[in-house]
Structure formats: structure tokens, C-alpha cells
Amino acid sequence: METTWTEQLRTAGLRVTRPRLSVLGVLAEHPHVDADTIATAARTVHPSISPQAVYGVLKALVGSGIARRIEPAGGPALYELRVGDNHHHLVCRECGLIADVDCVVGQAPCLQPSDAAGFAVDEAEVVFWGLCAGCQVARRTHVHGTNSAIEEGVTA
Amino acid sequence: METTWTEQLRTAGLRVTRPRLSVLGVLAEHPHVDADTIATAARTVHPSISPQAVYGVLKALVGSGIARRIEPAGGPALYELRVGDNHHHLVCRECGLIADVDCVVGQAPCLQPSDAAGFAVDEAEVVFWGLCAGCQVARRTHVHGTNSAIEEGVTA
DNA sequence: CCCGTTGTCTTGAATGAGTCAAATCAAGAG
DNA sequence: CTCTTGATTTGACTCATTCAAGACAACGGG
């Protein structure tokens, strides 16, 4: 898996650079991260990387279909490497945790709204909002404090 | 319809003020508008209204369930008065036009992902991305210019 | 193995949506 | 009419993201 990054970049017509490999490394470890977290994490392996380089890399990756950008309401954009399999997301209202959901309907699922109003639909984006397991427990225990750590744990 | 705004505000425990009625007026005429457009439009009827007042009003309206906030990726937040009927949206990639879609599956539709991963889901948000009728024509006519006017037309 | 081209990264500044805080103002109860 | 309290104004500020110019490095050709 790891060794294909170089090939993937080359195939996409992109040069293989340190910043790009660093960002890909971070994305592989953390399924859903924002640009700032990527920058911080990437710096442990490539200290001189700049925030703008991260934005540039991400734009290139998204543009060539290697990564995907998701923008949950009320937060910064997140990036993930899982592309092309039309999956959706569960977002925790409390802590921001994100989990993947495979599409309920099959391959091209929600692509048919009841009334398309003349639109040529090419993508259906589905976001499920709710409370993750951890935050449900925290709320039941009446520990109403905000455990707002945005961590990645549900990878399965 | 118009006369109930006052009642709606009172029922929600909110004071009936000029800025609030102005914003409600704009929202009633334009199904999906961003805060800045609301401010501009509201100013034709209440010239002294400030942008921050609009944000405050919108927050109050959303908080009490009178309005709904939607945040399409890559653009500012939009507001609409249609609430509580669990409908979704069609967004035009080209011009930003937004149309409503009634839910395909019924009342509480997409609320059941295939694998909830322990989440307690309380809302499913669906966004269909594509090209509106107008932009399809424009593209076929090889008029590849950007007709980027964000207007409301599909209210039906 | 070195060199030049060209795409990429760095540095620094700017934009735009949205928020926060203090002071003023007015809705509506008494 | 007056007072209380919630709403609005004004102004400064944060944060994510983008733009621009110059320095740098990947990699194909010599």
C-alpha cells in the first residue's frame, strides 16, 4: 500500500516530492484530518513544511483524484484517501469524530432525487449527524463537559 | 403567511423587532440566501440594519427553529424558512443555484445508514450536486463563459 | 553524472465569512 | 410612562483559505 504513493503521483502526472509523501503519510494514518492537523503531523517527518505547501499538496491530490475533500458544516475542510467508492460520513455533533459509511443503496445510490428540477445530477453527498458512542456515554453519565478532542478512532 | 411572523417570533419567546421582520421578509421572497445578500436586501426596507444584526437575527431564528441553515461546500452559509419537513437540496456546480427536493424515502428517510458505527443518528443531510437546466444549455451552446449569477428562480 | 526546464515549495500578505465584546437602544411588562 | 432586559450597533478580531513573487528541486536530456 505504502509503496504505491510514488506510482500514484507519477500516474497522475505529479512530481514525487517530500511534502507530498509526508502529507500522504499523514492521510494514511488519519482517515479524516483538516489542513492544519496535516501540517502539524507532517512536520514531525518534514519539519520545514509550510502550511501553504500543505494546501498546495492537498489541492493537487484532490485535483488528480488521489484524495477527497469533505466540508462538514461548521468546521474546516477534511481530507481522506478513500476515493471513488461513493461512501458517506457520520459526524458527531459533540466531538467532531467522523466515521465512514458504505452506501446503503449500492453503487450509484442516492443519485436519483424524486424531482431533479431539471438538474443533471452527478453526485449525491450524504452526511449523517448524531452522537458518537463515546459522547453518548459521556452525556448519559451527566458529565456534560465538552470533550471536544477531534480524534480519529473509528477506522474500521 | 406574512401576518404570522409576529406570532412565530412571540411563540419562540423572541421580541418582535424591525430587523427581524425585515430579515423574515427577505427570506420569504428568496428561498435560499446568504447572510450578505440578506443584509443588502433587508436594507431596502430598513436602511440602518448592520451585517452583525443580520447574523444575530439569523442565529436567533435558527436557534428557535424558524429558519434553517445550510452550508454547501465551498460557499457561504444559506438560510431558508422551510423547516421541519426534512427536505434536501440540489446545488448547481456552475452558478450556485439551489433547488429543494422532497425526501425520496418518505418522512425519516436516510436516517438509517447501513452501519451506524455506534452513532445515534438524528439527522441525515443530503446534497445533490450537478448542473441546473440553464447551465446545461449554456454548456451545450459552447458558451463556456461563467454565468455566475447566484439567483433564486426555482421555488416550485 | 551534470544541467536546464518547469513544476513545486517558501515566504509574506490579503481576502472573506463569521464571531466576540462593550456600549447604546428599544420592546413590552407593570 | 417608566423600567428591565433583550436586541442592535459599532468596531475590532479570529480563522480557514487563497494569491503572488521569488527560491528551490524533481527529473528528463545530454
Coordinates of C-alpha atoms (C1' of nucleotides) in Angstrom, one line a residue:
Chain A
M1 CA 0.0 0.0 0.0
E2 CA 2.6 2.5 1.1
T3 CA 4.9 1.9 -1.8
T4 CA 2.3 2.9 -4.4
W5 CA 2.2 6.5 -3.4
T6 CA 5.1 7.3 -5.7
E7 CA 3.4 5.4 -8.6
Q8 CA 0.1 7.1 -7.9
L9 CA 1.7 10.5 -8.1
R10 CA 3.6 9.7 -11.2
T11 CA 0.5 8.3 -12.8
A12 CA -1.3 11.5 -12.1
G13 CA 1.5 13.4 -13.7
L14 CA 2.7 14.9 -10.5
R15 CA 6.2 15.1 -9.3
V16 CA 7.2 13.0 -6.3
T17 CA 8.3 15.4 -3.6
R18 CA 9.0 15.2 0.2
P19 CA 6.0 17.4 1.1
R20 CA 3.6 15.2 -0.9
L21 CA 4.9 12.0 0.6
S22 CA 4.6 13.5 4.0
V23 CA 1.1 14.6 3.5
L24 CA 0.1 11.2 2.1
G25 CA 1.7 9.6 5.1
V26 CA -0.4 11.6 7.5
L27 CA -3.6 10.9 5.4
A28 CA -2.9 7.2 5.5
E29 CA -2.7 7.2 9.3
H30 CA -5.5 9.6 10.0
P31 CA -8.7 8.9 7.9
H32 CA -10.2 12.4 8.3
V33 CA -8.0 15.4 9.0
D34 CA -8.1 19.1 8.4
A35 CA -5.3 21.0 6.7
D36 CA -3.8 22.4 9.9
T37 CA -3.6 19.0 11.6
I38 CA -1.9 17.6 8.5
A39 CA 0.6 20.4 8.6
T40 CA 1.4 19.7 12.2
A41 CA 1.7 16.0 11.8
A42 CA 3.7 16.2 8.6
R43 CA 6.2 18.4 10.4
T44 CA 7.3 15.5 12.6
V45 CA 8.7 13.9 9.5
H46 CA 9.5 17.0 7.4
P47 CA 9.9 19.9 9.8
S48 CA 10.2 22.7 7.2
I49 CA 6.9 22.1 5.5
S50 CA 4.8 25.3 5.3
P51 CA 1.0 25.5 5.7
Q52 CA 0.7 26.8 2.2
A53 CA 2.6 23.8 0.9
V54 CA 0.0 21.6 2.6
Y55 CA -2.8 23.5 0.9
G56 CA -1.0 23.2 -2.4
V57 CA -0.4 19.5 -2.0
L58 CA -3.9 18.9 -1.0
K59 CA -5.3 20.8 -3.9
A60 CA -3.1 18.7 -6.3
L61 CA -4.1 15.5 -4.6
V62 CA -7.8 16.3 -4.8
G63 CA -7.5 17.6 -8.3
S64 CA -6.0 14.4 -9.5
G65 CA -8.4 12.2 -7.6
I66 CA -5.9 10.8 -5.1
A67 CA -7.6 12.4 -2.2
R68 CA -11.1 13.7 -1.5
R69 CA -12.2 16.8 0.3
I70 CA -15.2 16.9 2.6
E71 CA -16.6 20.0 4.2
P72 CA -18.8 19.3 7.2
A73 CA -20.9 22.3 8.1
G74 CA -19.4 24.5 10.9
G75 CA -15.8 23.3 10.6
P76 CA -12.7 23.3 8.4
A77 CA -12.4 21.1 5.4
L78 CA -11.3 17.5 5.9
Y79 CA -9.3 15.2 3.6
E80 CA -9.3 11.5 3.1
L81 CA -7.7 9.0 0.8
R82 CA -10.7 6.8 0.3
V83 CA -11.9 7.8 -3.1
G84 CA -14.1 6.5 -5.9
D85 CA -16.2 4.2 -3.7
N86 CA -19.0 6.6 -3.1
H87 CA -19.2 6.3 0.6
H88 CA -20.7 8.7 3.1
H89 CA -20.0 10.1 6.5
L90 CA -21.2 10.0 10.1
V91 CA -20.4 13.2 12.0
C92 CA -20.5 13.5 15.8
R93 CA -22.2 16.8 16.8
E94 CA -20.3 16.8 20.1
C95 CA -16.7 15.9 19.4
G96 CA -16.4 16.1 15.6
L97 CA -15.5 12.5 15.2
I98 CA -16.1 11.2 11.7
A99 CA -16.8 7.6 10.6
D100 CA -17.3 6.2 7.1
V101 CA -20.5 4.6 6.0
D102 CA -20.7 2.5 2.9
C103 CA -23.5 3.4 0.6
V104 CA -26.8 2.0 1.6
V105 CA -28.3 1.7 -1.8
G106 CA -25.4 0.2 -3.7
Q107 CA -23.1 1.8 -6.1
A108 CA -24.8 4.9 -7.6
P109 CA -27.4 5.3 -4.8
C110 CA -29.0 8.5 -4.0
L111 CA -28.2 9.8 -7.4
Q112 CA -31.9 9.9 -8.2
P113 CA -33.8 12.5 -6.3
S114 CA -37.6 12.4 -6.5
D115 CA -37.7 15.5 -8.6
A116 CA -34.5 16.7 -10.1
A117 CA -36.0 20.0 -11.2
G118 CA -34.1 19.9 -14.5
F119 CA -30.8 19.3 -12.8
A120 CA -28.2 16.9 -14.3
V121 CA -27.1 15.3 -11.0
D122 CA -23.6 13.8 -10.9
E123 CA -23.0 13.3 -7.2
A124 CA -25.0 12.8 -4.1
E125 CA -23.4 13.8 -0.8
V126 CA -24.9 12.3 2.4
V127 CA -23.9 13.4 5.9
F128 CA -25.4 11.7 8.9
W129 CA -25.4 13.9 12.0
G130 CA -25.6 12.5 15.5
L131 CA -23.7 11.5 18.6
C132 CA -20.8 9.0 18.5
A133 CA -20.7 6.1 21.0
G134 CA -18.3 7.9 23.3
C135 CA -20.3 11.1 23.5
Q136 CA -23.5 9.2 24.2
V137 CA -21.9 7.6 27.2
A138 CA -20.4 10.9 28.4
R139 CA -23.9 12.5 28.1
R140 CA -25.6 9.7 30.0
T141 CA -23.1 9.9 32.7
H142 CA -24.1 13.5 33.2
V143 CA -20.6 14.6 32.5
H144 CA -21.8 17.4 30.4
G145 CA -18.4 18.8 29.9
T146 CA -17.2 19.3 26.4
N147 CA -14.8 16.6 25.4
S148 CA -14.0 18.2 22.2
A149 CA -10.9 16.4 21.2
I150 CA -11.2 15.8 17.5
E151 CA -9.5 12.4 17.2
E152 CA -9.6 9.6 14.8
G153 CA -10.5 6.3 16.2
V154 CA -13.2 4.7 14.1
T155 CA -11.4 3.5 11.1
A156 CA -13.0 0.0 10.6
Chain B
M1 CA -48.5 33.8 5.9
E2 CA -47.0 37.2 6.3
T3 CA -49.0 38.0 9.4
T4 CA -47.8 35.0 11.3
W5 CA -44.2 36.2 11.6
T6 CA -45.1 38.2 14.6
E7 CA -46.8 35.3 16.2
Q8 CA -44.0 32.9 15.3
L9 CA -41.5 35.2 17.0
R10 CA -43.6 35.7 20.1
T11 CA -44.2 31.9 20.3
A12 CA -40.5 31.4 20.2
G13 CA -40.1 33.9 23.1
L14 CA -38.4 36.4 20.8
R15 CA -39.1 40.1 20.7
V16 CA -40.7 41.4 17.5
T17 CA -38.2 43.9 16.0
R18 CA -37.7 45.7 12.8
P19 CA -34.5 43.9 11.8
R20 CA -36.2 40.5 12.4
L21 CA -39.2 41.3 10.4
S22 CA -37.0 42.7 7.6
V23 CA -34.9 39.5 7.5
L24 CA -38.0 37.3 7.6
G25 CA -39.4 39.4 4.6
V26 CA -36.2 38.7 2.6
L27 CA -36.2 35.0 3.5
A28 CA -39.8 34.7 2.4
E29 CA -39.0 36.2 -1.0
H30 CA -35.8 34.4 -1.6
P31 CA -35.8 30.7 -0.8
H32 CA -32.0 30.3 -0.3
V33 CA -29.9 33.3 0.6
D34 CA -26.6 34.0 2.3
A35 CA -26.2 36.5 5.1
D36 CA -24.7 39.2 3.0
T37 CA -27.5 39.1 0.4
I38 CA -30.0 39.2 3.2
A39 CA -28.3 42.3 4.7
T40 CA -28.3 44.1 1.3
A41 CA -31.9 43.2 0.6
A42 CA -33.1 44.0 4.1
R43 CA -31.6 47.4 3.8
T44 CA -34.1 48.4 1.1
V45 CA -36.8 48.3 3.8
H46 CA -34.7 49.1 6.9
P47 CA -31.6 51.0 5.7
S48 CA -29.8 51.2 9.0
I49 CA -29.5 47.4 9.6
S50 CA -26.0 46.2 10.2
P51 CA -24.4 43.0 9.0
Q52 CA -23.9 41.8 12.6
A53 CA -27.6 42.4 13.3
V54 CA -28.4 40.1 10.4
Y55 CA -26.1 37.4 11.9
G56 CA -27.7 37.9 15.2
V57 CA -31.2 37.6 13.8
L58 CA -30.3 34.6 11.8
K59 CA -28.8 32.9 14.8
A60 CA -32.0 33.6 16.8
L61 CA -34.2 32.3 14.0
V62 CA -32.2 29.2 13.5
G63 CA -31.9 28.6 17.3
S64 CA -35.7 28.7 17.7
G65 CA -36.4 26.6 14.6
I66 CA -38.0 29.3 12.5
A67 CA -35.2 29.2 9.9
R68 CA -32.8 26.6 8.8
R69 CA -29.1 27.0 8.0
I70 CA -27.5 25.0 5.2
E71 CA -23.8 25.2 4.3
P72 CA -23.0 23.9 0.8
A73 CA -19.3 23.1 0.4
G74 CA -17.2 25.9 -1.0
G75 CA -19.6 28.8 -0.3
P76 CA -21.1 30.9 2.5
A77 CA -24.0 29.6 4.6
L78 CA -27.5 29.9 3.2
Y79 CA -30.8 30.3 5.1
E80 CA -34.3 29.2 4.4
L81 CA -37.7 29.3 6.1
R82 CA -38.8 25.8 5.1
V83 CA -38.1 23.8 8.2
G84 CA -39.3 20.6 9.8
D85 CA -40.2 18.8 6.5
N86 CA -36.9 17.0 6.1
H87 CA -36.2 18.1 2.5
H88 CA -32.9 18.1 0.7
H89 CA -31.1 20.3 -1.9
L90 CA -29.9 20.3 -5.4
V91 CA -26.9 22.6 -5.9
C92 CA -25.6 23.7 -9.3
R93 CA -21.9 23.4 -9.6
E94 CA -21.8 26.2 -12.2
C95 CA -24.0 29.0 -10.9
G96 CA -24.8 28.0 -7.3
L97 CA -28.5 27.8 -7.9
I98 CA -30.3 25.8 -5.3
A99 CA -33.5 23.9 -5.6
D100 CA -35.4 22.0 -3.0
V101 CA -36.1 18.3 -3.3
D102 CA -38.6 16.5 -1.2
C103 CA -37.3 13.4 0.5
V104 CA -37.3 10.4 -1.7
V105 CA -37.9 7.8 1.0
G106 CA -40.7 9.5 3.0
Q107 CA -40.5 11.2 6.3
A108 CA -37.5 9.9 8.2
P109 CA -35.7 8.6 5.2
C110 CA -32.0 8.3 5.1
L111 CA -31.8 8.2 8.9
Q112 CA -30.7 4.6 8.7
P113 CA -27.2 4.2 7.4
S114 CA -26.1 0.6 6.7
D115 CA -23.7 0.6 9.6
A116 CA -24.1 3.4 12.2
A117 CA -20.8 2.5 13.9
G118 CA -22.3 3.2 17.3
F119 CA -23.6 6.6 16.4
A120 CA -27.0 7.8 17.4
V121 CA -28.1 9.5 14.2
D122 CA -30.6 12.3 14.4
E123 CA -30.4 13.9 11.0
A124 CA -29.5 13.0 7.5
E125 CA -28.3 15.7 5.2
V126 CA -28.4 15.1 1.5
V127 CA -26.9 17.4 -1.1
F128 CA -27.2 16.6 -4.8
W129 CA -24.5 18.2 -6.9
G130 CA -25.0 18.8 -10.6
L131 CA -25.8 21.3 -13.3
C132 CA -29.0 23.3 -13.4
A133 CA -31.1 23.4 -16.5
G134 CA -29.8 26.8 -17.5
C135 CA -26.1 25.9 -17.1
Q136 CA -26.6 22.7 -19.1
V137 CA -27.9 24.8 -22.0
A138 CA -25.1 27.3 -21.7
R139 CA -22.6 24.5 -21.7
R140 CA -24.1 22.8 -24.8
T141 CA -24.2 26.1 -26.6
H142 CA -20.4 26.2 -26.1
V143 CA -20.8 29.5 -24.4
H144 CA -18.3 28.4 -21.8
G145 CA -18.3 31.7 -20.1
T146 CA -19.2 31.7 -16.4
N147 CA -22.7 32.9 -15.9
S148 CA -22.1 33.0 -12.2
A149 CA -25.1 35.0 -11.1
I150 CA -26.4 33.4 -8.0
E151 CA -30.1 33.9 -8.4
E152 CA -33.2 32.3 -7.0
G153 CA -35.6 31.1 -9.5
V154 CA -36.6 27.5 -8.8
T155 CA -39.0 27.9 -6.0
A156 CA -41.8 25.5 -7.0
Chain C
dC1 C1' 26.8 12.3 -13.8
dC2 C1' 25.7 17.1 -14.6
dC3 C1' 22.4 20.8 -16.4
dG4 C1' 18.4 23.1 -17.6
dT5 C1' 13.5 23.4 -17.7
dT6 C1' 9.5 23.6 -15.3
dG7 C1' 6.6 22.4 -11.8
dT8 C1' 6.7 22.9 -6.7
dC9 C1' 7.6 25.0 -2.3
dT10 C1' 8.6 29.0 0.7
dT11 C1' 7.7 33.4 2.4
dG12 C1' 4.7 37.1 3.2
dA13 C1' 0.5 39.4 2.5
dA14 C1' -4.5 39.6 1.6
dT15 C1' -9.4 38.1 1.4
dG16 C1' -13.9 36.9 3.2
dA17 C1' -17.1 34.7 6.3
dG18 C1' -18.2 34.8 10.7
dT19 C1' -17.6 35.8 15.9
dC20 C1' -16.8 38.4 20.2
dA21 C1' -17.4 42.4 23.4
dA22 C1' -18.8 46.8 25.1
dA23 C1' -22.0 50.4 24.8
dT24 C1' -26.4 52.1 23.1
dC25 C1' -31.2 51.4 22.2
dA26 C1' -36.0 49.9 22.2
dA27 C1' -39.8 46.0 23.0
dG28 C1' -43.1 45.1 26.1
dA29 C1' -44.4 44.2 31.1
dG30 C1' -46.1 46.7 35.0
Chain D
dC1 C1' -44.9 56.5 31.4
dT2 C1' -41.0 54.0 33.2
dC3 C1' -38.1 50.3 34.0
dT4 C1' -35.9 46.0 32.8
dT5 C1' -33.9 43.1 29.8
dG6 C1' -33.1 41.5 25.4
dA7 C1' -31.7 43.4 20.8
dT8 C1' -28.8 46.1 18.0
dT9 C1' -24.9 49.0 16.8
dT10 C1' -20.1 49.8 16.3
dG11 C1' -15.6 48.2 15.9
dA12 C1' -12.1 45.0 16.4
dC13 C1' -10.7 40.4 15.8
dT14 C1' -10.2 35.2 14.6
dC15 C1' -9.8 31.6 11.5
dA16 C1' -9.5 28.9 7.1
dT17 C1' -8.1 29.6 2.8
dT18 C1' -6.2 31.9 -1.3
dC19 C1' -3.0 34.8 -4.1
dA20 C1' 1.6 36.4 -5.8
dA21 C1' 6.6 36.5 -6.3
dG22 C1' 10.8 34.5 -5.8
dA23 C1' 13.8 30.5 -4.4
dC24 C1' 14.2 25.7 -5.0
dA25 C1' 14.3 20.9 -6.5
dA26 C1' 12.5 16.8 -9.5
dC27 C1' 13.6 14.5 -13.4
dG28 C1' 14.4 14.1 -18.5
dG29 C1' 18.1 15.0 -21.9
dG30 C1' 22.8 15.5 -22.9

